């Protein structure tokens, strides 16, 4: 079973899967191979619809976005 998680906060509605896809596409666009990621923490701020992440690679490097991503 796969859960469908939706975050609703006026005026933003976000699906957890969509947020994950946006972050992964941003990592790939930054020439980061997803199979090198060991841990990925995603933070969604429903007040303004912004998305931030912190990714740790298998070799201990920490990657994060400074500018927010949006749905």
Tab-separated table of C-alpha atoms in Angstrom:
chain	number	residue	atom	x	y	z
A	1	UNK	CA	0.000	0.000	0.000
A	2	UNK	CA	1.223	3.491	-0.834
A	3	UNK	CA	-0.172	6.404	1.124
A	4	UNK	CA	-1.145	9.605	-0.678
A	5	UNK	CA	-0.257	12.532	1.572
A	6	UNK	CA	-1.647	15.948	0.722
A	7	UNK	CA	-0.842	19.140	2.615
A	8	UNK	CA	-3.586	21.760	2.525
A	9	UNK	CA	-3.019	25.284	3.728
A	10	UNK	CA	-4.740	28.237	2.084
A	11	UNK	CA	-3.885	29.097	-0.626
A	12	UNK	CA	-1.451	26.209	-1.169
A	13	UNK	CA	-2.219	22.547	-1.722
A	14	UNK	CA	0.727	20.205	-2.103
A	15	UNK	CA	1.146	16.479	-2.561
A	16	UNK	CA	4.096	14.934	-0.707
A	17	UNK	CA	5.066	12.911	-3.787
A	18	UNK	CA	5.106	16.058	-5.955
A	19	UNK	CA	7.374	17.798	-3.447
A	20	UNK	CA	9.769	14.850	-3.501
A	21	UNK	CA	9.843	14.859	-7.319
A	22	UNK	CA	10.611	18.600	-7.402
A	23	UNK	CA	13.542	18.144	-5.012
A	24	UNK	CA	14.941	15.150	-6.889
A	25	UNK	CA	14.710	16.995	-10.223
A	26	UNK	CA	16.544	19.941	-8.666
A	27	UNK	CA	19.307	17.631	-7.431
A	28	UNK	CA	19.616	16.018	-10.864
A	29	UNK	CA	19.690	19.447	-12.559
A	30	UNK	CA	22.574	20.285	-10.208
A	31	UNK	CA	24.486	17.241	-11.558
A	32	UNK	CA	23.931	15.202	-8.393
A	33	UNK	CA	23.320	11.495	-8.976
A	34	UNK	CA	20.474	10.296	-6.781
A	35	UNK	CA	22.188	6.979	-6.053
A	36	UNK	CA	24.922	8.919	-4.211
A	37	UNK	CA	22.392	10.330	-1.706
A	38	UNK	CA	22.291	8.540	1.643
A	39	UNK	CA	19.762	10.764	3.427
A	40	UNK	CA	17.302	13.347	2.108
A	41	UNK	CA	15.352	15.656	4.398
A	42	UNK	CA	12.687	17.842	2.778
A	43	UNK	CA	11.009	20.806	4.439
A	44	UNK	CA	7.802	22.326	3.065
A	45	UNK	CA	6.613	25.682	4.391
A	46	UNK	CA	2.888	25.913	3.609
A	47	UNK	CA	2.717	29.583	4.617
A	48	UNK	CA	4.432	30.554	1.355
A	49	UNK	CA	4.685	27.249	-0.541
A	50	UNK	CA	8.474	27.084	-0.335
A	51	UNK	CA	10.500	23.884	-0.306
A	52	UNK	CA	13.954	23.399	1.206
A	53	UNK	CA	16.075	20.273	1.457
A	54	UNK	CA	19.229	18.939	3.052
A	55	UNK	CA	20.807	15.926	1.387
A	56	UNK	CA	23.739	13.952	2.748
A	57	UNK	CA	25.766	11.897	0.328
A	58	UNK	CA	27.269	8.516	1.095
A	59	UNK	CA	30.689	10.156	1.422
A	60	UNK	CA	29.413	12.656	4.012
A	61	UNK	CA	28.969	15.742	1.827
A	62	UNK	CA	25.980	17.933	2.730
A	63	UNK	CA	23.953	19.518	-0.060
A	64	UNK	CA	21.146	22.006	0.405
A	65	UNK	CA	19.280	24.659	-1.486
A	66	UNK	CA	19.725	28.280	-0.472
A	67	UNK	CA	16.950	29.620	-2.674
A	68	UNK	CA	13.564	27.997	-2.059
A	69	UNK	CA	11.908	25.720	-4.591
A	70	UNK	CA	8.193	26.103	-5.322
A	71	UNK	CA	5.424	23.874	-6.581
